PDB file of C-alpha atoms in Angstrom:
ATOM      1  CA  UNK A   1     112.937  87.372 144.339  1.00 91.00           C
ATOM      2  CA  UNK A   2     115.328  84.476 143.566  1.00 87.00           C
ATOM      3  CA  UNK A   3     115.034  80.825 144.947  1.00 86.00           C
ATOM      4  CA  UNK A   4     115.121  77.216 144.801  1.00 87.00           C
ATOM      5  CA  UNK A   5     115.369  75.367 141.139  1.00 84.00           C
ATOM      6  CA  UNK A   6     116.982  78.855 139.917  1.00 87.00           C
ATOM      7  CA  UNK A   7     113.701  80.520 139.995  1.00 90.00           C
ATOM      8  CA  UNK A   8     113.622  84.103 139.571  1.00 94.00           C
ATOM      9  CA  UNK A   9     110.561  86.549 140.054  1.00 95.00           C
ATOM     10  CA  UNK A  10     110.092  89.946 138.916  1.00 96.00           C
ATOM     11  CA  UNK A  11     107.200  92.773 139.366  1.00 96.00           C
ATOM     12  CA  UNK A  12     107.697  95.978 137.813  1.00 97.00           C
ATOM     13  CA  UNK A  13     105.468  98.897 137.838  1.00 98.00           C
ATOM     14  CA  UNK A  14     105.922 102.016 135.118  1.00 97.00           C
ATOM     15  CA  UNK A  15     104.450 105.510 135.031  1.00 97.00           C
ATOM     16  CA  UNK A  16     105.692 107.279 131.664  1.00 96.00           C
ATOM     17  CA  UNK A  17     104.357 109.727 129.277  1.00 97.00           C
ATOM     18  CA  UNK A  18     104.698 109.195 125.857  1.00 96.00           C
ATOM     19  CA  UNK A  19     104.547 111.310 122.913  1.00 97.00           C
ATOM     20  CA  UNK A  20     102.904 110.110 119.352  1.00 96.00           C
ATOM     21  CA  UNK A  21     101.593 111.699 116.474  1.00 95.00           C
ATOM     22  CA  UNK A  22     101.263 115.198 118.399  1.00 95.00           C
ATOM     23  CA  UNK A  23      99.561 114.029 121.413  1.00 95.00           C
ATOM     24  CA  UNK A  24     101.099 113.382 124.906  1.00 97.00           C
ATOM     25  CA  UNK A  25      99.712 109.967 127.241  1.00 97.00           C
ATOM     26  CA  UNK A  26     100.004 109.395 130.830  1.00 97.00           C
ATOM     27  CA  UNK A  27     100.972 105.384 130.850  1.00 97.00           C
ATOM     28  CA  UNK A  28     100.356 103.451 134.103  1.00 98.00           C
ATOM     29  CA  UNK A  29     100.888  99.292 133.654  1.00 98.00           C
ATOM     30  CA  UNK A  30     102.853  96.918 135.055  1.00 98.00           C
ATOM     31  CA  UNK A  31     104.615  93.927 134.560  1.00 98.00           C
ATOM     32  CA  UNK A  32     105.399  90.146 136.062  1.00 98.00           C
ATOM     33  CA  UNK A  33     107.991  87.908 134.923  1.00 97.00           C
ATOM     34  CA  UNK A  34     108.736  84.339 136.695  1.00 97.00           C
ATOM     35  CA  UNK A  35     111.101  81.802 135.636  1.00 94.00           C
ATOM     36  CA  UNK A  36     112.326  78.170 136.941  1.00 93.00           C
ATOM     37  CA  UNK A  37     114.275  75.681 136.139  1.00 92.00           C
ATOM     38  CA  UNK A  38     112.648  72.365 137.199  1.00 90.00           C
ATOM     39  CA  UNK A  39     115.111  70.369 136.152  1.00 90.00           C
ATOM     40  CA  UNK A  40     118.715  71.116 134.625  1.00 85.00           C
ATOM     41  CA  UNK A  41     118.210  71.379 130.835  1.00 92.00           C
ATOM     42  CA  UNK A  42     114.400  72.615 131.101  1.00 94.00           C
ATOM     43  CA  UNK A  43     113.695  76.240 131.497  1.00 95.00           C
ATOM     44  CA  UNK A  44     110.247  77.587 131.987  1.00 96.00           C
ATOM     45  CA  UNK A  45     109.034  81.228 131.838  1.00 97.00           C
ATOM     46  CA  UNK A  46     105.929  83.400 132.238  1.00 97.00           C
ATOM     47  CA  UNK A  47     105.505  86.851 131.232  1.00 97.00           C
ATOM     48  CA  UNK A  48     102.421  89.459 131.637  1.00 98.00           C
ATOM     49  CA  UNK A  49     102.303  93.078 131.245  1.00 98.00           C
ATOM     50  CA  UNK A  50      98.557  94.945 131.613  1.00 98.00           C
ATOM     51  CA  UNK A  51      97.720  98.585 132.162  1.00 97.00           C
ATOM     52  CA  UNK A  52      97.554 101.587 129.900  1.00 97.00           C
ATOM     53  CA  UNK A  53      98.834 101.981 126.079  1.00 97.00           C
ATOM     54  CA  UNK A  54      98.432 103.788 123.360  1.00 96.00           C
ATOM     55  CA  UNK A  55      96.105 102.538 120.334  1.00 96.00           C
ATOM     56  CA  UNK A  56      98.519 103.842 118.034  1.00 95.00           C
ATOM     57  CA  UNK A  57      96.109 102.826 114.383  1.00 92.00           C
ATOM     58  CA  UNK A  58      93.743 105.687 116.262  1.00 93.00           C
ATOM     59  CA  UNK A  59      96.008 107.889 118.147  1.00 95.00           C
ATOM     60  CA  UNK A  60      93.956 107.214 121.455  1.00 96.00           C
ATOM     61  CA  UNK A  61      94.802 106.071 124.841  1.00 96.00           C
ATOM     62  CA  UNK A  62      93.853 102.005 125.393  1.00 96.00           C
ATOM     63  CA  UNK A  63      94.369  99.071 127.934  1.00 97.00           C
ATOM     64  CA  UNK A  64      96.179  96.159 127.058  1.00 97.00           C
ATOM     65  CA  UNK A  65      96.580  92.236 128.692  1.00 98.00           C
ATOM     66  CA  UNK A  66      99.791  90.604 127.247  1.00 98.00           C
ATOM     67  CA  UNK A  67     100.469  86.922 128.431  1.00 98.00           C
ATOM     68  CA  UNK A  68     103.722  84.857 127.484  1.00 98.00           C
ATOM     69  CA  UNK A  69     104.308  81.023 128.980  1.00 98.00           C
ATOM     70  CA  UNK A  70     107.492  80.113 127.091  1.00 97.00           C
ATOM     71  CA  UNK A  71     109.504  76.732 127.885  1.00 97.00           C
ATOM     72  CA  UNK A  72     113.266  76.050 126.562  1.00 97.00           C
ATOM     73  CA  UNK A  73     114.616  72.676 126.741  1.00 96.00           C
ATOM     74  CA  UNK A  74     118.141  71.607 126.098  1.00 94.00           C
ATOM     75  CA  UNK A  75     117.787  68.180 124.533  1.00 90.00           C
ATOM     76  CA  UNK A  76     121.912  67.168 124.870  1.00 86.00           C
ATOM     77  CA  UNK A  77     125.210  69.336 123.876  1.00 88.00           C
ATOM     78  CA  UNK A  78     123.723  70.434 120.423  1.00 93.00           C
ATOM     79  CA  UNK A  79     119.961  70.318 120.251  1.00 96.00           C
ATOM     80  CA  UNK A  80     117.538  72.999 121.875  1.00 96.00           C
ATOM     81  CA  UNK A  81     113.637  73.405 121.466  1.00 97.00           C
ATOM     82  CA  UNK A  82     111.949  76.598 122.485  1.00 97.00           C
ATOM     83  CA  UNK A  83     108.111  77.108 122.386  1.00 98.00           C
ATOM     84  CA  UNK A  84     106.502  80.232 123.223  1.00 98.00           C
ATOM     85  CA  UNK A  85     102.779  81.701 123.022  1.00 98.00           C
ATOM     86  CA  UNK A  86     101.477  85.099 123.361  1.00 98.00           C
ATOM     87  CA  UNK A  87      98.229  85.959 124.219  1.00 98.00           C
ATOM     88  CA  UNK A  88      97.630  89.593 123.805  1.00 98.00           C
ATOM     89  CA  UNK A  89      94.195  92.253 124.291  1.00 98.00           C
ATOM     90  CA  UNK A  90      93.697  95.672 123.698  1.00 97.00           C
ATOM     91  CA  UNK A  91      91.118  97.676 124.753  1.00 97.00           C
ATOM     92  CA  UNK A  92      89.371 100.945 123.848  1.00 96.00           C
ATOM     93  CA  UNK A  93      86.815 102.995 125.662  1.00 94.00           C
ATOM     94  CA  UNK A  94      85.840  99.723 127.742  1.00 93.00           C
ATOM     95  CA  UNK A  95      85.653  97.561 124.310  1.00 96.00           C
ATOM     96  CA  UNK A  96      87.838  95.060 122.485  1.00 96.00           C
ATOM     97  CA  UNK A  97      90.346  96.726 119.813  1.00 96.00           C
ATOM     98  CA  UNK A  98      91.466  93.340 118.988  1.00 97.00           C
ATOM     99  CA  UNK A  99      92.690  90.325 120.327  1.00 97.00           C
ATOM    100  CA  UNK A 100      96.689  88.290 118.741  1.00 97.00           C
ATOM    101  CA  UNK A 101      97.394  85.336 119.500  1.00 98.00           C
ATOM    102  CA  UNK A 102     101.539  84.007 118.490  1.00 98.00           C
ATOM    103  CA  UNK A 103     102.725  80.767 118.661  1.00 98.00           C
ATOM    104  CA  UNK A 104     106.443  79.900 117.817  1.00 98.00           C
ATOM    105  CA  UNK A 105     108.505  76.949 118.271  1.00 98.00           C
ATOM    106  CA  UNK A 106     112.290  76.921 117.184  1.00 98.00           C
ATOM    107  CA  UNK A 107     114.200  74.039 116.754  1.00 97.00           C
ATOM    108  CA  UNK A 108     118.317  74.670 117.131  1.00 97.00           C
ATOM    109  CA  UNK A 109     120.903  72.297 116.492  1.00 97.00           C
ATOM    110  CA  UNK A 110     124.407  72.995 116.958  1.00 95.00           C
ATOM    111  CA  UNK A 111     126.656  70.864 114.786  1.00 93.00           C
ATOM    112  CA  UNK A 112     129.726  71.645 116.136  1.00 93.00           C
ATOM    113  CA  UNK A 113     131.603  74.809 117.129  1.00 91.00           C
ATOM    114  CA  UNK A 114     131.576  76.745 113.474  1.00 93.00           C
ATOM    115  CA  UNK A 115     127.799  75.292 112.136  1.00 95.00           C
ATOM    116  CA  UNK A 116     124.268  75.233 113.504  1.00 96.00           C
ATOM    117  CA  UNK A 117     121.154  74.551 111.962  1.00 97.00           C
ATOM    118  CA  UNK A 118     117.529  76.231 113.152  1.00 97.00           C
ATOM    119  CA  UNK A 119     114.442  76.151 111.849  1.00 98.00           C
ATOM    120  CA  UNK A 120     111.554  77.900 113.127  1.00 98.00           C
ATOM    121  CA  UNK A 121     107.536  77.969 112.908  1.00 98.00           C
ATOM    122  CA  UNK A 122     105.777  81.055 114.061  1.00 98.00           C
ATOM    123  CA  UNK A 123     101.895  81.377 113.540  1.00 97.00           C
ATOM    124  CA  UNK A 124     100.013  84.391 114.158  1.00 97.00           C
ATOM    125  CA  UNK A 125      96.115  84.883 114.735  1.00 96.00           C
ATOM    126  CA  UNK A 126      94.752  88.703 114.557  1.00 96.00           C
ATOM    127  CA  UNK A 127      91.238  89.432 115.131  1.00 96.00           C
ATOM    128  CA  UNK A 128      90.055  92.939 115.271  1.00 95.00           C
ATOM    129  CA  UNK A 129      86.683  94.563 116.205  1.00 94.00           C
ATOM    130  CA  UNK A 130      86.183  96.861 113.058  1.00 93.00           C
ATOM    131  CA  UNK A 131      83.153  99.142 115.382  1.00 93.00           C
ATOM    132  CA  UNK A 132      85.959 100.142 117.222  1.00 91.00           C
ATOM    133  CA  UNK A 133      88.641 101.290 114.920  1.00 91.00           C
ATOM    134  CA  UNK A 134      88.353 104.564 113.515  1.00 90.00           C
ATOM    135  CA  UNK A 135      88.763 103.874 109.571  1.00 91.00           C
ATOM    136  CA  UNK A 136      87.764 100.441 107.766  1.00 89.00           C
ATOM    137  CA  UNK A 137      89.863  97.662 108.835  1.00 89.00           C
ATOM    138  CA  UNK A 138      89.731  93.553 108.080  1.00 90.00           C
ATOM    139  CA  UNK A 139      88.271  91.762 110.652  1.00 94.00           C
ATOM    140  CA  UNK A 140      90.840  89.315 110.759  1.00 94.00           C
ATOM    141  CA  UNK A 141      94.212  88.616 110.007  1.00 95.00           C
ATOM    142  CA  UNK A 142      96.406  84.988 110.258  1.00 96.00           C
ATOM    143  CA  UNK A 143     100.363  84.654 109.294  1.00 96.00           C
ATOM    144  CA  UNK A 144     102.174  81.462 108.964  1.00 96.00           C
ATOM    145  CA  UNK A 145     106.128  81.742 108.965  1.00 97.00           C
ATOM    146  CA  UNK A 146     108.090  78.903 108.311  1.00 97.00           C
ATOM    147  CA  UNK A 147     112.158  79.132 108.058  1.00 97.00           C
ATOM    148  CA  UNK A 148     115.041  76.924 107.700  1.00 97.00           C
ATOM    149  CA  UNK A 149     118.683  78.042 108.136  1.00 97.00           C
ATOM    150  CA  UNK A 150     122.096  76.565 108.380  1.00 97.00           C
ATOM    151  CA  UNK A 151     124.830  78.740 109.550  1.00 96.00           C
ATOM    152  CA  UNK A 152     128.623  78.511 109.090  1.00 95.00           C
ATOM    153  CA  UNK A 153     131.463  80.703 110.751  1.00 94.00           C
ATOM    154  CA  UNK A 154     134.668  80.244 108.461  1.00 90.00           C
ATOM    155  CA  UNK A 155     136.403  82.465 111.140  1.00 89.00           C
ATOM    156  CA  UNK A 156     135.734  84.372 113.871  1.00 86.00           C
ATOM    157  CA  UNK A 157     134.991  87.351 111.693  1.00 90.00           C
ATOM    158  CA  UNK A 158     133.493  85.725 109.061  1.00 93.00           C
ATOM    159  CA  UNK A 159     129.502  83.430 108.876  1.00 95.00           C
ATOM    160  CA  UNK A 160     127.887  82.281 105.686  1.00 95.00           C
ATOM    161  CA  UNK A 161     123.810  81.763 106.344  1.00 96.00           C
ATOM    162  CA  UNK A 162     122.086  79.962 103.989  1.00 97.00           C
ATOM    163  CA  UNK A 163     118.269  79.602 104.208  1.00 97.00           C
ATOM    164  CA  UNK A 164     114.566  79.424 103.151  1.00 97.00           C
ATOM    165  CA  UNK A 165     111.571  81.116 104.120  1.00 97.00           C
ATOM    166  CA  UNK A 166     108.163  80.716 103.373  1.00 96.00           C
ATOM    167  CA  UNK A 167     105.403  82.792 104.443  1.00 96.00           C
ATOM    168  CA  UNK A 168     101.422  82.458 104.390  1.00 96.00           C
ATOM    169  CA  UNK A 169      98.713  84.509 104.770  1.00 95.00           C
ATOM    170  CA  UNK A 170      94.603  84.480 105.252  1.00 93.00           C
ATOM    171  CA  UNK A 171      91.920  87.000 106.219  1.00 90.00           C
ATOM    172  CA  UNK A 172      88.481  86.124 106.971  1.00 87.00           C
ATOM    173  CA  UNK A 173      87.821  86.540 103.027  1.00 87.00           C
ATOM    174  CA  UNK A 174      90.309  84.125 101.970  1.00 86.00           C
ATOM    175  CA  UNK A 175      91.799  81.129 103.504  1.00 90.00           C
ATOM    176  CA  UNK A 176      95.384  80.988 104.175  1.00 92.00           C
ATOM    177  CA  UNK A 177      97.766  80.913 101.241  1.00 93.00           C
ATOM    178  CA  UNK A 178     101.465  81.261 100.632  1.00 94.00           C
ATOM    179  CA  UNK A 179     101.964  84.802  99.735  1.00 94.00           C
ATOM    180  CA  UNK A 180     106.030  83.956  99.120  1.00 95.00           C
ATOM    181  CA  UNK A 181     108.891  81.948  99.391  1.00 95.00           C
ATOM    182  CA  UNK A 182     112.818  82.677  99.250  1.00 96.00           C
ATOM    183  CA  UNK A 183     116.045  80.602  99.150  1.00 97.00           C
ATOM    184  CA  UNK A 184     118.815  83.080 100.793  1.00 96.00           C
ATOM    185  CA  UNK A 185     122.537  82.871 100.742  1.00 96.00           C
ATOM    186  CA  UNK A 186     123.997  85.412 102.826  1.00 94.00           C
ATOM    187  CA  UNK A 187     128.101  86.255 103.737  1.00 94.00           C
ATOM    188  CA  UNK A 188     128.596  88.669 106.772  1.00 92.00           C
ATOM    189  CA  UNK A 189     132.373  89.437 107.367  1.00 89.00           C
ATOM    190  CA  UNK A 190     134.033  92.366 109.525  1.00 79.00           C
TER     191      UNK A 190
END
């Protein structure tokens, strides 16, 4: 369906079978997508898939609930901020496998027509139900992402990146810490 305020709406329904580690699933799921523009330089969107997939830690068929609101907005010619969130929930035999939820935000700004700079924050919340997993697993998991780049195309065949990341990293036995960190300087050329 497409309408007013460039919306856009999308339901898709899928019946595969999928091979893994020497065992064949019959998938049934389906997914939703809707998207709008309520005003010229803001663009909203909502994802959701739910229905069958594989728990592929265990090699056993699951359900899984994935949810994604994500909203763009173009700030002017050069800047753009984009924040997203997944909610995601897989279950086994009629209990929780475990439960992710992603946040991002990304911050572009486009200098001109040969340099931009972005930076981008992604956390990441994992909690799993260890009775359910077939071998010992932490009960949680959390990931902080943090990176900085400034891009530079000397031609059209040639962009020099140069960046920093830093990365962090808890479980439920200790909190989160910065596991690394890394200045980059990278050339691509055809």
């Amino acid at each position: 369906y497409e309408g007013a305020l460039q919306s856009e709406f999308n339901l898709s329904l899928y019946r595969e079978r999928e091979a893994y580690n020497g065992q064949e699933f019959d998938l049934t799921y389906g997914s939703a997508t809707f998207f709008f523009h309520p005003v010229a330089q803001l663009m909203v969107r909502f994802t959701g898939t739910v229905g069958d997939r594989v728990d592929y830690d265990n090699t056993r068929p699951g359900k899984r609930l994935n949810l994604t609101p994500y909203i763009s907005w173009f700030a002017g010619n050069h800047l753009r901020l984009s924040l997203s969130h997944t909610y995601e929930r897989m279950d086994v035999h009629g209990r929780e496998l475990y439960t992710t939820n992603k946040s991002q935000g990304t911050l572009i700004y486009q200098l001109n027509t040969k340099m931009f700079f972005r930076s981008i924050v992604q956390y990441v919340d994992y909690k799993y139900n260890t009775d359910n997993y077939l071998f010992e697993t932490d009960p949680e998991f959390k990931h902080l992402f943090m990176q900085l780049l400034l891009s530079y195309k000397l031609n059209p065949q040639t962009v020099v990146f140069l960046g920093y990341t830093d990365n962090f990293r808890g479980t439920v036995d200790y909190p989160i810490t910065r596991s690394n960190r890394a200045f980059f300087l990278k050339i691509g050329y055809a």
